[in-house]
Rosetta silent file (secondary structure, phi, psi, omega in degrees, C-alpha in Angstrom):
SEQUENCE: VYSGNPKYLNFLESLINDKTYKGDIRGLAQKYKAQFELYQSIATLMNENNNTTGSEEFWGQRYEKALRNSDNVRVRWAARDLYLSGMNERSYEVARTFLSENYKSTSEDSYFIDAMSFLCKSLGLSRNLKNKDILIEVANNTPNKKLAKYAERSVQYFDQSFKSSNKVLKQKR
SCORE:     score description
SCORE:     0.000 S_00000001
   1 L     0.000  -46.034 -177.339  -25.074   23.345    0.931 S_00000001
   2 L   -62.209  -27.534  179.604  -21.378   22.552    0.486 S_00000001
   3 L   -69.075  -28.824 -176.522  -22.227   19.055   -0.748 S_00000001
   4 L    73.058    8.080 -176.828  -24.235   20.490   -3.644 S_00000001
   5 L   -75.378  121.999 -176.910  -26.579   17.537   -3.293 S_00000001
   6 L   -59.193  -22.222 -178.869  -30.036   18.495   -4.641 S_00000001
   7 H   -64.108  -20.484 -178.827  -31.753   16.426   -1.934 S_00000001
   8 H   -88.585  -11.453 -179.378  -30.854   19.157    0.576 S_00000001
   9 H   -63.505  -43.356  178.456  -32.448   21.999   -1.381 S_00000001
  10 H   -62.820  -38.424  178.050  -35.963   21.059   -0.215 S_00000001
  11 H   -62.445  -44.654  177.857  -34.720   20.908    3.369 S_00000001
  12 H   -59.588  -45.208 -179.889  -33.250   24.421    3.074 S_00000001
  13 H   -63.723  -36.985  178.353  -36.495   25.740    1.636 S_00000001
  14 H   -67.475  -37.024  175.985  -38.498   24.130    4.439 S_00000001
  15 H   -62.195  -43.674 -178.169  -36.228   25.799    7.025 S_00000001
  16 H   -63.462  -40.042 -173.386  -36.700   29.173    5.352 S_00000001
  17 H   -89.527  -16.694 -176.875  -40.487   28.860    5.196 S_00000001
  18 L   -84.660  107.668 -176.087  -41.170   27.215    8.564 S_00000001
  19 L   -71.693   -7.493  177.922  -41.962   30.013   11.036 S_00000001
  20 L   -76.289  -16.606  175.581  -41.534   27.650   14.005 S_00000001
  21 L   -83.717  150.689  177.699  -37.755   27.940   13.563 S_00000001
  22 L   -62.133  153.411 -178.749  -35.940   30.926   15.002 S_00000001
  23 H   -60.387  -35.171 -179.098  -35.245   33.776   12.638 S_00000001
  24 H   -67.869  -33.679  176.966  -31.476   33.312   12.803 S_00000001
  25 H   -69.483  -43.610  177.859  -31.783   29.698   11.585 S_00000001
  26 H   -63.941  -37.080  178.777  -34.084   30.754    8.776 S_00000001
  27 H   -65.066  -42.029  177.328  -31.687   33.591    7.940 S_00000001
  28 H   -64.379  -41.951  178.845  -28.721   31.244    7.728 S_00000001
  29 H   -60.687  -42.324  178.733  -30.682   28.883    5.517 S_00000001
  30 H   -63.751  -43.471 -179.327  -31.579   31.809    3.222 S_00000001
  31 H   -60.470  -47.540 -176.347  -27.962   32.982    3.141 S_00000001
  32 H   -78.418  -23.079  176.552  -26.584   29.577    2.207 S_00000001
  33 H   -62.891  -33.687  179.229  -29.361   28.771   -0.243 S_00000001
  34 H   -62.279  -25.586 -179.570  -28.023   31.624   -2.370 S_00000001
  35 H   -94.306   -6.343 -173.107  -24.737   29.698   -2.684 S_00000001
  36 H   -57.857  -43.464 -176.809  -26.361   26.341   -3.362 S_00000001
  37 H   -60.469  -40.405  177.887  -26.246   26.607   -7.161 S_00000001
  38 H   -60.929  -48.801 -178.073  -22.480   27.209   -7.129 S_00000001
  39 H   -69.614  -28.640  176.035  -21.824   24.164   -4.952 S_00000001
  40 H   -67.009  -40.532  178.575  -24.207   22.063   -6.996 S_00000001
  41 H   -67.205  -36.300  177.371  -22.195   22.870  -10.141 S_00000001
  42 H   -66.067  -43.999  179.693  -18.953   21.994   -8.332 S_00000001
  43 H   -61.940  -38.984  178.722  -20.424   18.675   -7.111 S_00000001
  44 H   -62.489  -45.950  178.506  -21.536   17.869  -10.656 S_00000001
  45 H   -61.373  -43.242 -176.699  -18.025   18.558  -11.962 S_00000001
  46 H   -65.130  -31.352 -176.435  -16.430   16.498   -9.189 S_00000001
  47 H   -98.375   -3.232 -178.483  -18.595   13.463   -9.935 S_00000001
  48 L   -63.077  135.901  178.407  -18.499   13.770  -13.732 S_00000001
  49 L    53.042   36.195 -178.642  -17.148   10.704  -15.535 S_00000001
  50 L   -94.059   95.888 -178.419  -16.515    8.995  -12.224 S_00000001
  51 L  -118.207   42.054 -178.144  -16.317    5.324  -13.109 S_00000001
  52 L   -78.001  158.026 -179.885  -13.939    4.177  -10.393 S_00000001
  53 L  -104.647  -21.406 -176.643  -14.072    0.762   -8.854 S_00000001
  54 L  -132.244  165.688 -178.207  -12.505    1.424   -5.465 S_00000001
  55 H   -61.412  -44.107 -177.784  -12.418    3.970   -2.707 S_00000001
  56 H   -60.631  -45.777  179.598   -8.762    4.895   -3.245 S_00000001
  57 H   -67.853  -39.245  178.085   -9.281    5.667   -6.923 S_00000001
  58 H   -56.569  -51.649 -178.479  -12.548    7.511   -6.211 S_00000001
  59 H   -69.026  -34.572  176.073  -10.882    9.893   -3.745 S_00000001
  60 H   -60.429  -45.570  179.073   -7.833   10.272   -5.951 S_00000001
  61 H   -65.792  -41.496  179.219  -10.014   11.382   -8.873 S_00000001
  62 H   -61.624  -45.486 -179.853  -12.064   13.742   -6.690 S_00000001
  63 H   -65.838  -39.063  179.331   -8.944   15.420   -5.310 S_00000001
  64 H   -62.285  -45.249  178.141   -7.402   15.674   -8.737 S_00000001
  65 H   -63.246  -41.672 -177.917  -10.501   17.371  -10.129 S_00000001
  66 H   -66.893  -39.688 -179.673  -10.732   19.696   -7.135 S_00000001
  67 H   -70.384  -21.501  179.622   -7.086   20.743   -7.355 S_00000001
  68 L   -94.823    7.816  178.660   -7.530   21.544  -11.031 S_00000001
  69 L   -68.625  147.102 -179.577  -10.534   23.776  -10.342 S_00000001
  70 L   -78.903  -12.646  179.157  -10.205   27.395  -11.483 S_00000001
  71 L   -91.662  108.119 -175.453  -11.537   28.655   -8.128 S_00000001
  72 H   -64.725  -21.889  174.503   -8.524   28.861   -5.795 S_00000001
  73 H   -64.911  -44.142  178.302  -10.804   28.828   -2.743 S_00000001
  74 H   -66.026  -37.679  178.567  -11.977   25.356   -3.839 S_00000001
  75 H   -61.137  -43.995  178.910   -8.393   24.309   -4.533 S_00000001
  76 H   -62.751  -43.003  179.132   -7.473   25.290   -0.964 S_00000001
  77 H   -58.499  -43.983 -178.445  -10.486   23.376    0.408 S_00000001
  78 H   -63.667  -45.009 -179.748   -9.429   20.261   -1.481 S_00000001
  79 H   -64.907  -39.868  178.275   -5.838   20.496   -0.257 S_00000001
  80 H   -64.503  -40.420  178.167   -7.011   21.111    3.308 S_00000001
  81 H   -62.878  -41.276  175.998   -9.330   18.118    3.049 S_00000001
  82 H   -59.300  -42.919 -178.820   -6.425   15.973    1.877 S_00000001
  83 H   -66.487  -45.809 -175.402   -4.432   17.153    4.879 S_00000001
  84 H   -77.216  -30.887 -173.096   -7.200   16.652    7.458 S_00000001
  85 H   -91.897   -6.622 -174.791   -8.658   13.418    6.135 S_00000001
  86 L    79.299  158.473 -173.819   -5.511   11.487    5.625 S_00000001
  87 L  -130.231  156.441  172.460   -4.505   10.251    2.259 S_00000001
  88 L  -105.798  176.349 -174.617   -4.139    7.006    0.384 S_00000001
  89 H   -59.265  -39.289  179.073   -1.404    6.241   -2.154 S_00000001
  90 H   -64.282  -39.527  179.465   -3.455    7.546   -5.099 S_00000001
  91 H   -68.713  -37.475  175.086   -4.106   10.815   -3.256 S_00000001
  92 H   -60.437  -41.310  179.459   -0.395   11.176   -2.442 S_00000001
  93 H   -61.350  -43.876  178.140    0.316   10.739   -6.137 S_00000001
  94 H   -61.283  -44.528 -179.927   -2.166   13.506   -6.990 S_00000001
  95 H   -63.506  -44.718  178.907   -0.570   15.819   -4.395 S_00000001
  96 H   -60.709  -44.817 -179.426    2.968   15.117   -5.680 S_00000001
  97 H   -63.207  -46.323 -179.280    1.913   15.768   -9.273 S_00000001
  98 H   -60.894  -45.479  178.576    0.105   18.998   -8.413 S_00000001
  99 H   -61.531  -45.994 -177.360    3.096   20.284   -6.436 S_00000001
 100 H   -63.758  -30.981  179.595    5.590   19.378   -9.149 S_00000001
 101 H   -81.056  -22.423 -169.317    3.507   21.198  -11.763 S_00000001
 102 H  -122.695   -7.929 -172.069    2.841   24.323   -9.699 S_00000001
 103 L   -66.812  -20.356  179.018    5.547   25.025   -7.112 S_00000001
 104 L   -87.113    0.575 -179.827    7.437   27.418   -9.406 S_00000001
 105 L   -59.809  141.412  177.163    4.359   29.595   -9.833 S_00000001
 106 L   -97.038   13.225  178.534    4.839   33.244   -8.998 S_00000001
 107 L   -58.568  137.928  175.926    1.191   33.573   -8.008 S_00000001
 108 L  -104.664    9.486  179.640    0.654   35.619   -4.879 S_00000001
 109 L   -64.984  117.266 -174.404   -2.895   34.295   -4.425 S_00000001
 110 H   -63.513  -32.397  178.968   -3.008   33.328   -0.751 S_00000001
 111 H   -67.450  -40.296  179.677   -5.536   30.534   -1.336 S_00000001
 112 H   -66.603  -43.872  179.145   -3.308   28.918   -3.957 S_00000001
 113 H   -65.307  -42.276  176.023   -0.200   29.186   -1.750 S_00000001
 114 H   -58.277  -42.457 -179.300   -2.187   27.807    1.217 S_00000001
 115 H   -59.907  -48.191 -178.749   -3.295   24.868   -0.932 S_00000001
 116 H   -67.678  -32.045  176.680    0.252   23.968   -1.879 S_00000001
 117 H   -65.977  -42.622  175.927    1.372   24.412    1.747 S_00000001
 118 H   -60.368  -39.306  179.562   -1.333   21.975    2.902 S_00000001
 119 H   -65.100  -40.603  176.810   -0.127   19.488    0.292 S_00000001
 120 H   -60.524  -46.636 -179.687    3.449   19.793    1.588 S_00000001
 121 H   -60.143  -42.258 -179.998    2.270   19.205    5.153 S_00000001
 122 H   -62.478  -45.647 -178.255    0.269   16.160    4.060 S_00000001
 123 H   -66.669  -37.587  177.337    3.155   14.629    2.179 S_00000001
 124 H   -67.018  -45.709 -179.427    5.544   15.223    5.071 S_00000001
 125 H   -63.622  -23.725  179.680    3.202   13.794    7.667 S_00000001
 126 H   -64.330  -28.719 -175.943    2.789   10.672    5.551 S_00000001
 127 L    57.655   22.817  177.495    6.425    9.798    6.259 S_00000001
 128 L   -88.422  118.547 -175.235    6.328    7.998    2.913 S_00000001
 129 H   -59.991  -19.482  176.295    9.804    8.246    1.340 S_00000001
 130 H   -61.451  -23.126 -175.184    8.245    8.577   -2.126 S_00000001
 131 H   -90.971  -14.091 -172.920    7.300   12.133   -1.104 S_00000001
 132 H   -62.407  -45.300 -175.184   10.685   13.308    0.116 S_00000001
 133 H   -61.426  -43.640 -179.463   12.203   14.245   -3.273 S_00000001
 134 H   -67.827  -35.082  178.481    9.369   16.541   -4.359 S_00000001
 135 H   -66.311  -39.932  176.429    9.384   18.234   -0.954 S_00000001
 136 H   -63.836  -43.688  178.982   13.137   18.893   -1.221 S_00000001
 137 H   -58.576  -46.650  179.237   12.626   20.236   -4.747 S_00000001
 138 H   -64.419  -47.133 -177.930    9.880   22.602   -3.569 S_00000001
 139 H   -58.786  -38.263 -175.806   11.824   23.703   -0.479 S_00000001
 140 H   -87.648  -17.631 -169.452   14.924   24.550   -2.524 S_00000001
 141 H  -129.058   -8.513 -179.509   13.336   26.066   -5.631 S_00000001
 142 L   -70.003  144.812  176.414    9.947   27.684   -5.051 S_00000001
 143 L   -82.203   -3.371 -177.026    9.898   31.476   -5.403 S_00000001
 144 L  -100.349  123.874 -175.745    7.362   31.733   -2.567 S_00000001
 145 H   -62.741  -44.533 -179.343    8.755   32.167    0.936 S_00000001
 146 H   -61.633  -46.063 -179.572    5.732   30.691    2.756 S_00000001
 147 H   -64.611  -38.843  178.299    5.676   27.609    0.560 S_00000001
 148 H   -61.093  -40.710  179.358    9.445   27.175    0.960 S_00000001
 149 H   -63.619  -46.945 -178.876    9.044   27.216    4.761 S_00000001
 150 H   -65.182  -39.402  178.763    6.281   24.605    4.730 S_00000001
 151 H   -65.975  -42.257  178.464    8.204   22.393    2.325 S_00000001
 152 H   -60.120  -47.519  178.247   11.354   22.676    4.458 S_00000001
 153 H   -61.052  -35.955 -178.699    9.440   21.736    7.620 S_00000001
 154 H   -70.896  -36.123  175.992    7.828   18.835    5.784 S_00000001
 155 H   -64.164  -31.450 -177.851   11.190   17.466    4.625 S_00000001
 156 L   -66.363  -12.908  171.615   12.266   17.554    8.271 S_00000001
 157 L   -67.744  -26.238  179.459    9.824   14.707    8.976 S_00000001
 158 L   -95.648  -36.498 -175.397   12.281   12.588    6.984 S_00000001
 159 L  -143.403  100.262 -175.009   15.542   14.346    7.887 S_00000001
 160 L   -62.511  -20.973 -178.523   15.519   16.612   10.946 S_00000001
 161 L   -89.714   -1.632 -176.937   18.786   18.269    9.922 S_00000001
 162 L   -63.060  132.290  172.828   17.507   19.394    6.496 S_00000001
 163 L  -130.781  129.157 -179.594   17.879   23.101    5.751 S_00000001
 164 L   -66.955  146.634  174.821   16.683   24.524    2.472 S_00000001
 165 L   -97.042   10.472 -176.412   19.160   26.261    0.190 S_00000001
 166 L   -66.480  130.770 -179.492   16.389   28.479   -1.187 S_00000001
 167 H   -63.122  -31.164 -177.374   17.387   32.151   -1.499 S_00000001
 168 H   -66.299  -25.535  177.744   13.920   33.363   -0.474 S_00000001
 169 H   -82.490  -17.799 -179.243   14.449   31.878    2.993 S_00000001
 170 H   -85.593  -16.583 -178.702   17.819   33.580    3.339 S_00000001
 171 L   -68.877  147.966  177.896   16.381   37.091    2.801 S_00000001
 172 L   -68.060  149.205 -179.026   15.890   39.295    5.837 S_00000001
 173 L   -74.918    0.000    0.000   12.360   39.559    7.121 S_00000001
């Protein structure tokens, strides 16, 4: 269902209609079939105008499209996927750009903040010095306490003695 690939719709329908399967399996198939159309539209958007020649560019474009999605749940999924799957240089570039454009946001949406926190963790774990400056910028200047903490910890992969000068981290809990 999450793939949005139409080839799986027939499989879901066969699960729902086949009485030889247990009711809980058929029930799950019915539940997720209701969400299929949403994920199919997301998959269509993600693959739209995708004329890349290599794997690195393909994943970079997919992540960029996903991070620019208006659904913050999807944005979080994309950032989490970047974190869990490892990143290539193009994907790091996408993460740096997204962070630099959004870290000053005053949004309190937990999915959006989680997404940016995952991006910080990914960039820190990369140990790629190209990522250090944006992480320091986020750690010192974001208005969000959670994001500031994750950015500070991520900078510490490069410099263990780093402490953010961000006022939000200095406030009492």
